[in-house]
């Protein structure tokens, strides 16, 4: 059984479509999304609607969904380290979401537990405390992962958030971060994801995948829409050195 794993789509429906085509080609029977469907990119409504159309989808809520559904800071400084332009960006993207998209995101849990061929899987955006606050570690080591997800009696923990692909097998447990679908950083034309394969005899195999797509189209649409915080978004999440898009 093959399961497609993705995370941190971040309003990039073009990258998402490229990854889903790869999943179809690999005959993935299910898709798991570890949160942050929205935020950052230029296609909030299109992205959520595309995610809603994925058959056999398991998805959880990330911090960007939390900003939409539970509020976000209004003053700076704040615990989220969110500046005023970023606050404006979130208001812009939220205003572009339809009621059906918001309802879909509202129904996402913070955590999903499932079983595939007798393997127990937990899906969550990142480590959380009891108040559903995300506990961050920028580049978690194997020890960090064991501490962050301690007490999880699972065979596989799927998470996201830091946009970096990380496959870790420790003490009989898999920790899988597929990396960001929608934010390529300096690797300009790459959407990251992963494929989890569980065999009938219980063997687990995990493969990181990198899918090419036309990021110049995304950057051109960011320029066209010129939405709040676009220069910083292009610099930090798309690897652009200036506010001017370059193919």
PDB file of C-alpha atoms in Angstrom:
ATOM      1  CA  UNK A   1       0.000   0.000   0.000  1.00  0.00           C
ATOM      2  CA  UNK A   2       1.352   3.406  -0.994  1.00  0.00           C
ATOM      3  CA  UNK A   3       0.382   6.604   0.814  1.00  0.00           C
ATOM      4  CA  UNK A   4       1.247  10.068  -0.488  1.00  0.00           C
ATOM      5  CA  UNK A   5       2.456  12.458   2.212  1.00  0.00           C
ATOM      6  CA  UNK A   6       2.475  16.212   1.871  1.00  0.00           C
ATOM      7  CA  UNK A   7       2.625  19.251   4.120  1.00  0.00           C
ATOM      8  CA  UNK A   8       2.884  23.027   4.039  1.00  0.00           C
ATOM      9  CA  UNK A   9       1.140  23.566   0.704  1.00  0.00           C
ATOM     10  CA  UNK A  10       0.837  27.268   1.534  1.00  0.00           C
ATOM     11  CA  UNK A  11      -1.621  28.450  -1.095  1.00  0.00           C
ATOM     12  CA  UNK A  12       0.425  27.032  -3.975  1.00  0.00           C
ATOM     13  CA  UNK A  13      -2.053  25.048  -6.047  1.00  0.00           C
ATOM     14  CA  UNK A  14       0.384  24.788  -8.970  1.00  0.00           C
ATOM     15  CA  UNK A  15       2.937  22.915  -6.857  1.00  0.00           C
ATOM     16  CA  UNK A  16       0.153  20.855  -5.293  1.00  0.00           C
ATOM     17  CA  UNK A  17      -1.149  19.724  -8.694  1.00  0.00           C
ATOM     18  CA  UNK A  18       2.358  18.620  -9.701  1.00  0.00           C
ATOM     19  CA  UNK A  19       2.697  16.516  -6.543  1.00  0.00           C
ATOM     20  CA  UNK A  20      -0.756  14.970  -6.897  1.00  0.00           C
ATOM     21  CA  UNK A  21       0.066  13.916 -10.458  1.00  0.00           C
ATOM     22  CA  UNK A  22       3.151  12.172  -9.081  1.00  0.00           C
ATOM     23  CA  UNK A  23       1.047  10.423  -6.438  1.00  0.00           C
ATOM     24  CA  UNK A  24      -1.356   9.239  -9.124  1.00  0.00           C
ATOM     25  CA  UNK A  25       1.514   7.940 -11.226  1.00  0.00           C
ATOM     26  CA  UNK A  26       2.851   6.020  -8.216  1.00  0.00           C
ATOM     27  CA  UNK A  27      -0.635   4.604  -7.530  1.00  0.00           C
ATOM     28  CA  UNK A  28      -0.946   6.047  -4.027  1.00  0.00           C
ATOM     29  CA  UNK A  29      -4.177   4.813  -2.455  1.00  0.00           C
ATOM     30  CA  UNK A  30      -4.406   7.556   0.162  1.00  0.00           C
ATOM     31  CA  UNK A  31      -3.060  11.068   0.767  1.00  0.00           C
ATOM     32  CA  UNK A  32      -2.042  12.480   4.141  1.00  0.00           C
ATOM     33  CA  UNK A  33      -1.573  16.233   4.670  1.00  0.00           C
ATOM     34  CA  UNK A  34       0.199  17.497   7.795  1.00  0.00           C
ATOM     35  CA  UNK A  35      -1.284  20.989   7.802  1.00  0.00           C
ATOM     36  CA  UNK A  36      -0.620  24.550   6.618  1.00  0.00           C
ATOM     37  CA  UNK A  37      -2.750  24.280   3.516  1.00  0.00           C
ATOM     38  CA  UNK A  38      -3.079  28.073   3.505  1.00  0.00           C
ATOM     39  CA  UNK A  39      -0.745  31.037   4.062  1.00  0.00           C
ATOM     40  CA  UNK A  40       2.047  32.670   2.032  1.00  0.00           C
ATOM     41  CA  UNK A  41       1.188  31.875  -1.610  1.00  0.00           C
ATOM     42  CA  UNK A  42      -1.175  33.568  -4.100  1.00  0.00           C
ATOM     43  CA  UNK A  43      -3.952  30.970  -4.447  1.00  0.00           C
ATOM     44  CA  UNK A  44      -5.813  30.518  -1.127  1.00  0.00           C
ATOM     45  CA  UNK A  45      -9.251  29.614  -2.470  1.00  0.00           C
ATOM     46  CA  UNK A  46      -7.999  27.507  -5.376  1.00  0.00           C
ATOM     47  CA  UNK A  47      -5.677  25.549  -3.096  1.00  0.00           C
ATOM     48  CA  UNK A  48      -8.287  24.702  -0.474  1.00  0.00           C
ATOM     49  CA  UNK A  49     -10.798  23.664  -3.117  1.00  0.00           C
ATOM     50  CA  UNK A  50      -8.198  21.412  -4.753  1.00  0.00           C
ATOM     51  CA  UNK A  51      -7.362  19.810  -1.412  1.00  0.00           C
ATOM     52  CA  UNK A  52     -11.068  19.248  -0.799  1.00  0.00           C
ATOM     53  CA  UNK A  53     -11.248  17.249  -4.038  1.00  0.00           C
ATOM     54  CA  UNK A  54      -8.546  14.737  -3.038  1.00  0.00           C
ATOM     55  CA  UNK A  55     -10.072  11.290  -2.487  1.00  0.00           C
ATOM     56  CA  UNK A  56      -9.197   9.326   0.669  1.00  0.00           C
ATOM     57  CA  UNK A  57      -7.628  12.405   2.264  1.00  0.00           C
ATOM     58  CA  UNK A  58      -6.468  12.596   5.877  1.00  0.00           C
ATOM     59  CA  UNK A  59      -5.565  16.178   6.851  1.00  0.00           C
ATOM     60  CA  UNK A  60      -4.874  18.116  10.033  1.00  0.00           C
ATOM     61  CA  UNK A  61      -4.826  21.756  11.069  1.00  0.00           C
ATOM     62  CA  UNK A  62      -1.570  23.750  11.051  1.00  0.00           C
ATOM     63  CA  UNK A  63      -0.646  27.093  12.567  1.00  0.00           C
ATOM     64  CA  UNK A  64      -1.860  28.965   9.463  1.00  0.00           C
ATOM     65  CA  UNK A  65      -5.291  27.367   9.768  1.00  0.00           C
ATOM     66  CA  UNK A  66      -5.183  28.306  13.433  1.00  0.00           C
ATOM     67  CA  UNK A  67      -4.672  31.990  12.524  1.00  0.00           C
ATOM     68  CA  UNK A  68      -7.827  31.840  10.401  1.00  0.00           C
ATOM     69  CA  UNK A  69     -10.021  29.941  12.837  1.00  0.00           C
ATOM     70  CA  UNK A  70      -8.786  31.032  16.259  1.00  0.00           C
ATOM     71  CA  UNK A  71      -7.392  34.491  15.619  1.00  0.00           C
ATOM     72  CA  UNK A  72      -3.937  35.954  15.305  1.00  0.00           C
ATOM     73  CA  UNK A  73      -1.949  38.730  16.954  1.00  0.00           C
ATOM     74  CA  UNK A  74      -3.071  42.319  16.493  1.00  0.00           C
ATOM     75  CA  UNK A  75      -0.094  44.015  18.125  1.00  0.00           C
ATOM     76  CA  UNK A  76       3.678  43.736  17.816  1.00  0.00           C
ATOM     77  CA  UNK A  77       5.702  42.310  19.513  1.00  0.00           C
ATOM     78  CA  UNK A  78       3.830  39.052  20.040  1.00  0.00           C
ATOM     79  CA  UNK A  79       4.524  35.393  20.812  1.00  0.00           C
ATOM     80  CA  UNK A  80       4.154  34.449  17.137  1.00  0.00           C
ATOM     81  CA  UNK A  81       6.842  36.986  16.138  1.00  0.00           C
ATOM     82  CA  UNK A  82       4.373  38.220  13.528  1.00  0.00           C
ATOM     83  CA  UNK A  83       4.885  41.700  12.105  1.00  0.00           C
ATOM     84  CA  UNK A  84       2.194  44.072  10.888  1.00  0.00           C
ATOM     85  CA  UNK A  85       2.705  43.303   7.192  1.00  0.00           C
ATOM     86  CA  UNK A  86       2.330  39.592   7.909  1.00  0.00           C
ATOM     87  CA  UNK A  87      -0.872  40.319   9.808  1.00  0.00           C
ATOM     88  CA  UNK A  88      -2.159  42.221   6.746  1.00  0.00           C
ATOM     89  CA  UNK A  89      -1.225  39.277   4.536  1.00  0.00           C
ATOM     90  CA  UNK A  90      -3.298  36.869   6.604  1.00  0.00           C
ATOM     91  CA  UNK A  91      -6.281  39.217   6.498  1.00  0.00           C
ATOM     92  CA  UNK A  92      -5.927  39.421   2.699  1.00  0.00           C
ATOM     93  CA  UNK A  93      -5.848  35.669   2.187  1.00  0.00           C
ATOM     94  CA  UNK A  94      -8.659  35.044   4.671  1.00  0.00           C
ATOM     95  CA  UNK A  95     -10.862  37.487   2.754  1.00  0.00           C
ATOM     96  CA  UNK A  96     -10.441  35.410  -0.406  1.00  0.00           C
ATOM     97  CA  UNK A  97     -11.685  32.143   1.097  1.00  0.00           C
ATOM     98  CA  UNK A  98     -15.239  30.995   0.425  1.00  0.00           C
ATOM     99  CA  UNK A  99     -17.529  29.729   3.162  1.00  0.00           C
ATOM    100  CA  UNK A 100     -17.133  26.163   1.905  1.00  0.00           C
ATOM    101  CA  UNK A 101     -13.346  26.441   2.155  1.00  0.00           C
ATOM    102  CA  UNK A 102     -13.521  27.912   5.650  1.00  0.00           C
ATOM    103  CA  UNK A 103     -15.936  25.174   6.740  1.00  0.00           C
ATOM    104  CA  UNK A 104     -13.560  22.531   5.418  1.00  0.00           C
ATOM    105  CA  UNK A 105     -10.616  24.023   7.313  1.00  0.00           C
ATOM    106  CA  UNK A 106     -12.745  24.442  10.446  1.00  0.00           C
ATOM    107  CA  UNK A 107     -13.455  20.718  10.484  1.00  0.00           C
ATOM    108  CA  UNK A 108      -9.787  19.749  10.390  1.00  0.00           C
ATOM    109  CA  UNK A 109      -8.537  18.256  13.672  1.00  0.00           C
ATOM    110  CA  UNK A 110      -5.192  19.078  15.225  1.00  0.00           C
ATOM    111  CA  UNK A 111      -4.355  15.394  15.218  1.00  0.00           C
ATOM    112  CA  UNK A 112      -5.408  12.316  13.261  1.00  0.00           C
ATOM    113  CA  UNK A 113      -4.766   8.703  14.201  1.00  0.00           C
ATOM    114  CA  UNK A 114      -5.193   5.897  11.719  1.00  0.00           C
ATOM    115  CA  UNK A 115      -4.092   2.342  11.029  1.00  0.00           C
ATOM    116  CA  UNK A 116      -2.762   1.061   7.711  1.00  0.00           C
ATOM    117  CA  UNK A 117      -1.954  -2.648   7.387  1.00  0.00           C
ATOM    118  CA  UNK A 118      -1.702  -2.896  11.185  1.00  0.00           C
ATOM    119  CA  UNK A 119       0.733   0.024  11.415  1.00  0.00           C
ATOM    120  CA  UNK A 120      -0.381   2.826  13.716  1.00  0.00           C
ATOM    121  CA  UNK A 121       0.074   6.310  12.261  1.00  0.00           C
ATOM    122  CA  UNK A 122      -0.255   9.691  13.965  1.00  0.00           C
ATOM    123  CA  UNK A 123      -0.521  12.883  11.906  1.00  0.00           C
ATOM    124  CA  UNK A 124      -0.076  16.370  13.329  1.00  0.00           C
ATOM    125  CA  UNK A 125       1.450  19.613  12.100  1.00  0.00           C
ATOM    126  CA  UNK A 126       4.045  19.777  14.846  1.00  0.00           C
ATOM    127  CA  UNK A 127       4.543  19.052  18.509  1.00  0.00           C
ATOM    128  CA  UNK A 128       1.845  20.702  20.622  1.00  0.00           C
ATOM    129  CA  UNK A 129       1.167  21.362  24.269  1.00  0.00           C
ATOM    130  CA  UNK A 130      -2.193  20.704  25.914  1.00  0.00           C
ATOM    131  CA  UNK A 131      -3.436  24.184  24.856  1.00  0.00           C
ATOM    132  CA  UNK A 132      -2.833  23.393  21.186  1.00  0.00           C
ATOM    133  CA  UNK A 133       0.157  25.712  21.050  1.00  0.00           C
ATOM    134  CA  UNK A 134       2.867  24.533  18.677  1.00  0.00           C
ATOM    135  CA  UNK A 135       6.254  23.905  20.262  1.00  0.00           C
ATOM    136  CA  UNK A 136       8.925  24.859  17.744  1.00  0.00           C
ATOM    137  CA  UNK A 137      12.373  23.463  17.031  1.00  0.00           C
ATOM    138  CA  UNK A 138      13.826  24.808  13.811  1.00  0.00           C
ATOM    139  CA  UNK A 139      15.914  21.777  12.815  1.00  0.00           C
ATOM    140  CA  UNK A 140      15.038  18.899  15.163  1.00  0.00           C
ATOM    141  CA  UNK A 141      17.626  16.209  15.779  1.00  0.00           C
ATOM    142  CA  UNK A 142      16.744  12.558  16.384  1.00  0.00           C
ATOM    143  CA  UNK A 143      16.749  13.245  20.125  1.00  0.00           C
ATOM    144  CA  UNK A 144      14.548  16.307  19.606  1.00  0.00           C
ATOM    145  CA  UNK A 145      12.020  14.248  17.679  1.00  0.00           C
ATOM    146  CA  UNK A 146      11.898  11.575  20.370  1.00  0.00           C
ATOM    147  CA  UNK A 147      11.332  14.263  23.019  1.00  0.00           C
ATOM    148  CA  UNK A 148       8.835  16.273  20.951  1.00  0.00           C
ATOM    149  CA  UNK A 149       6.653  13.270  20.243  1.00  0.00           C
ATOM    150  CA  UNK A 150       7.317  11.271  23.371  1.00  0.00           C
ATOM    151  CA  UNK A 151       4.478   9.137  24.599  1.00  0.00           C
ATOM    152  CA  UNK A 152       3.231   8.484  21.081  1.00  0.00           C
ATOM    153  CA  UNK A 153       2.636   4.741  20.922  1.00  0.00           C
ATOM    154  CA  UNK A 154       2.737   4.750  17.150  1.00  0.00           C
ATOM    155  CA  UNK A 155       4.795   3.120  14.426  1.00  0.00           C
ATOM    156  CA  UNK A 156       4.838   6.270  12.299  1.00  0.00           C
ATOM    157  CA  UNK A 157       4.596   9.965  13.195  1.00  0.00           C
ATOM    158  CA  UNK A 158       3.950  12.339  10.288  1.00  0.00           C
ATOM    159  CA  UNK A 159       4.548  16.050  10.870  1.00  0.00           C
ATOM    160  CA  UNK A 160       5.506  19.244   9.017  1.00  0.00           C
ATOM    161  CA  UNK A 161       5.968  22.940   9.746  1.00  0.00           C
ATOM    162  CA  UNK A 162       9.681  23.619   9.219  1.00  0.00           C
ATOM    163  CA  UNK A 163       9.545  23.007   5.432  1.00  0.00           C
ATOM    164  CA  UNK A 164      12.564  20.685   5.467  1.00  0.00           C
ATOM    165  CA  UNK A 165      12.379  17.059   4.403  1.00  0.00           C
ATOM    166  CA  UNK A 166      13.447  14.800   7.252  1.00  0.00           C
ATOM    167  CA  UNK A 167      13.036  11.021   7.411  1.00  0.00           C
ATOM    168  CA  UNK A 168      14.144   9.533  10.713  1.00  0.00           C
ATOM    169  CA  UNK A 169      13.939   5.930  11.899  1.00  0.00           C
ATOM    170  CA  UNK A 170      14.694   5.701  15.602  1.00  0.00           C
ATOM    171  CA  UNK A 171      14.073   2.886  18.067  1.00  0.00           C
ATOM    172  CA  UNK A 172      11.617   1.165  15.769  1.00  0.00           C
ATOM    173  CA  UNK A 173       9.586   4.296  15.013  1.00  0.00           C
ATOM    174  CA  UNK A 174       9.463   6.423  11.852  1.00  0.00           C
ATOM    175  CA  UNK A 175       9.307  10.225  12.028  1.00  0.00           C
ATOM    176  CA  UNK A 176       8.385  11.657   8.618  1.00  0.00           C
ATOM    177  CA  UNK A 177       8.515  15.288   7.549  1.00  0.00           C
ATOM    178  CA  UNK A 178       7.934  15.405   3.799  1.00  0.00           C
ATOM    179  CA  UNK A 179       9.065  19.031   3.482  1.00  0.00           C
ATOM    180  CA  UNK A 180       7.071  21.903   2.016  1.00  0.00           C
ATOM    181  CA  UNK A 181       5.041  21.429  -1.143  1.00  0.00           C
ATOM    182  CA  UNK A 182       4.534  25.122  -1.762  1.00  0.00           C
ATOM    183  CA  UNK A 183       7.651  26.935  -0.523  1.00  0.00           C
ATOM    184  CA  UNK A 184      10.741  25.973  -2.542  1.00  0.00           C
ATOM    185  CA  UNK A 185      13.079  28.579  -0.982  1.00  0.00           C
ATOM    186  CA  UNK A 186      16.247  28.752  -3.122  1.00  0.00           C
ATOM    187  CA  UNK A 187      15.489  25.463  -4.874  1.00  0.00           C
ATOM    188  CA  UNK A 188      13.238  27.387  -7.164  1.00  0.00           C
ATOM    189  CA  UNK A 189      11.300  24.757  -9.117  1.00  0.00           C
ATOM    190  CA  UNK A 190      10.933  22.035  -6.485  1.00  0.00           C
ATOM    191  CA  UNK A 191       7.837  20.838  -4.639  1.00  0.00           C
ATOM    192  CA  UNK A 192       8.719  18.426  -1.831  1.00  0.00           C
ATOM    193  CA  UNK A 193       6.645  15.469  -0.700  1.00  0.00           C
ATOM    194  CA  UNK A 194       7.069  11.819   0.291  1.00  0.00           C
ATOM    195  CA  UNK A 195       5.655   8.391  -0.409  1.00  0.00           C
ATOM    196  CA  UNK A 196       5.120   5.905   2.400  1.00  0.00           C
ATOM    197  CA  UNK A 197       4.847   2.259   1.381  1.00  0.00           C
ATOM    198  CA  UNK A 198       3.690  -0.444   3.790  1.00  0.00           C
ATOM    199  CA  UNK A 199       3.880  -4.031   2.571  1.00  0.00           C
ATOM    200  CA  UNK A 200       1.603  -6.891   3.549  1.00  0.00           C
ATOM    201  CA  UNK A 201       4.352  -8.331   5.747  1.00  0.00           C
ATOM    202  CA  UNK A 202       4.651  -5.052   7.674  1.00  0.00           C
ATOM    203  CA  UNK A 203       7.797  -3.679   6.053  1.00  0.00           C
ATOM    204  CA  UNK A 204       7.907   0.136   5.916  1.00  0.00           C
ATOM    205  CA  UNK A 205       9.666   2.063   3.172  1.00  0.00           C
ATOM    206  CA  UNK A 206       9.688   5.872   2.946  1.00  0.00           C
ATOM    207  CA  UNK A 207      10.896   7.866  -0.054  1.00  0.00           C
ATOM    208  CA  UNK A 208      11.361  11.637  -0.312  1.00  0.00           C
ATOM    209  CA  UNK A 209      10.318  13.031  -3.670  1.00  0.00           C
ATOM    210  CA  UNK A 210      11.047  16.322  -5.415  1.00  0.00           C
ATOM    211  CA  UNK A 211       8.673  17.319  -8.212  1.00  0.00           C
ATOM    212  CA  UNK A 212       9.451  19.997 -10.787  1.00  0.00           C
ATOM    213  CA  UNK A 213       6.870  22.706 -11.500  1.00  0.00           C
ATOM    214  CA  UNK A 214       6.752  26.198 -13.009  1.00  0.00           C
ATOM    215  CA  UNK A 215       7.500  28.457 -10.062  1.00  0.00           C
ATOM    216  CA  UNK A 216       7.846  31.467 -12.393  1.00  0.00           C
ATOM    217  CA  UNK A 217       4.059  31.355 -12.865  1.00  0.00           C
ATOM    218  CA  UNK A 218       3.575  31.544  -9.083  1.00  0.00           C
ATOM    219  CA  UNK A 219       5.990  34.467  -8.757  1.00  0.00           C
ATOM    220  CA  UNK A 220       4.307  36.296 -11.630  1.00  0.00           C
ATOM    221  CA  UNK A 221       0.946  35.937  -9.887  1.00  0.00           C
ATOM    222  CA  UNK A 222       2.410  37.215  -6.626  1.00  0.00           C
ATOM    223  CA  UNK A 223       3.594  40.289  -8.532  1.00  0.00           C
ATOM    224  CA  UNK A 224       0.249  40.678 -10.279  1.00  0.00           C
ATOM    225  CA  UNK A 225      -1.754  40.476  -7.061  1.00  0.00           C
ATOM    226  CA  UNK A 226       0.843  42.496  -5.107  1.00  0.00           C
ATOM    227  CA  UNK A 227      -0.671  41.402  -1.821  1.00  0.00           C
ATOM    228  CA  UNK A 228       0.613  42.433   1.633  1.00  0.00           C
ATOM    229  CA  UNK A 229       4.082  41.228   2.643  1.00  0.00           C
ATOM    230  CA  UNK A 230       4.781  39.946  -0.892  1.00  0.00           C
ATOM    231  CA  UNK A 231       8.445  41.122  -1.050  1.00  0.00           C
ATOM    232  CA  UNK A 232       9.332  39.341   2.192  1.00  0.00           C
ATOM    233  CA  UNK A 233       7.397  36.239   1.141  1.00  0.00           C
ATOM    234  CA  UNK A 234       9.260  36.082  -2.162  1.00  0.00           C
ATOM    235  CA  UNK A 235      12.603  36.532  -0.419  1.00  0.00           C
ATOM    236  CA  UNK A 236      12.220  34.043   2.411  1.00  0.00           C
ATOM    237  CA  UNK A 237       9.926  31.408   0.912  1.00  0.00           C
ATOM    238  CA  UNK A 238      10.793  31.558  -2.802  1.00  0.00           C
ATOM    239  CA  UNK A 239      14.481  32.492  -2.661  1.00  0.00           C
ATOM    240  CA  UNK A 240      14.149  35.812  -4.500  1.00  0.00           C
ATOM    241  CA  UNK A 241      16.832  38.371  -3.684  1.00  0.00           C
ATOM    242  CA  UNK A 242      14.584  41.324  -4.555  1.00  0.00           C
ATOM    243  CA  UNK A 243      10.943  42.218  -5.087  1.00  0.00           C
ATOM    244  CA  UNK A 244      11.294  41.667  -8.824  1.00  0.00           C
ATOM    245  CA  UNK A 245      10.436  38.195 -10.076  1.00  0.00           C
ATOM    246  CA  UNK A 246      12.960  36.335 -12.183  1.00  0.00           C
ATOM    247  CA  UNK A 247      12.109  33.141 -14.058  1.00  0.00           C
TER     248      UNK A 247
END
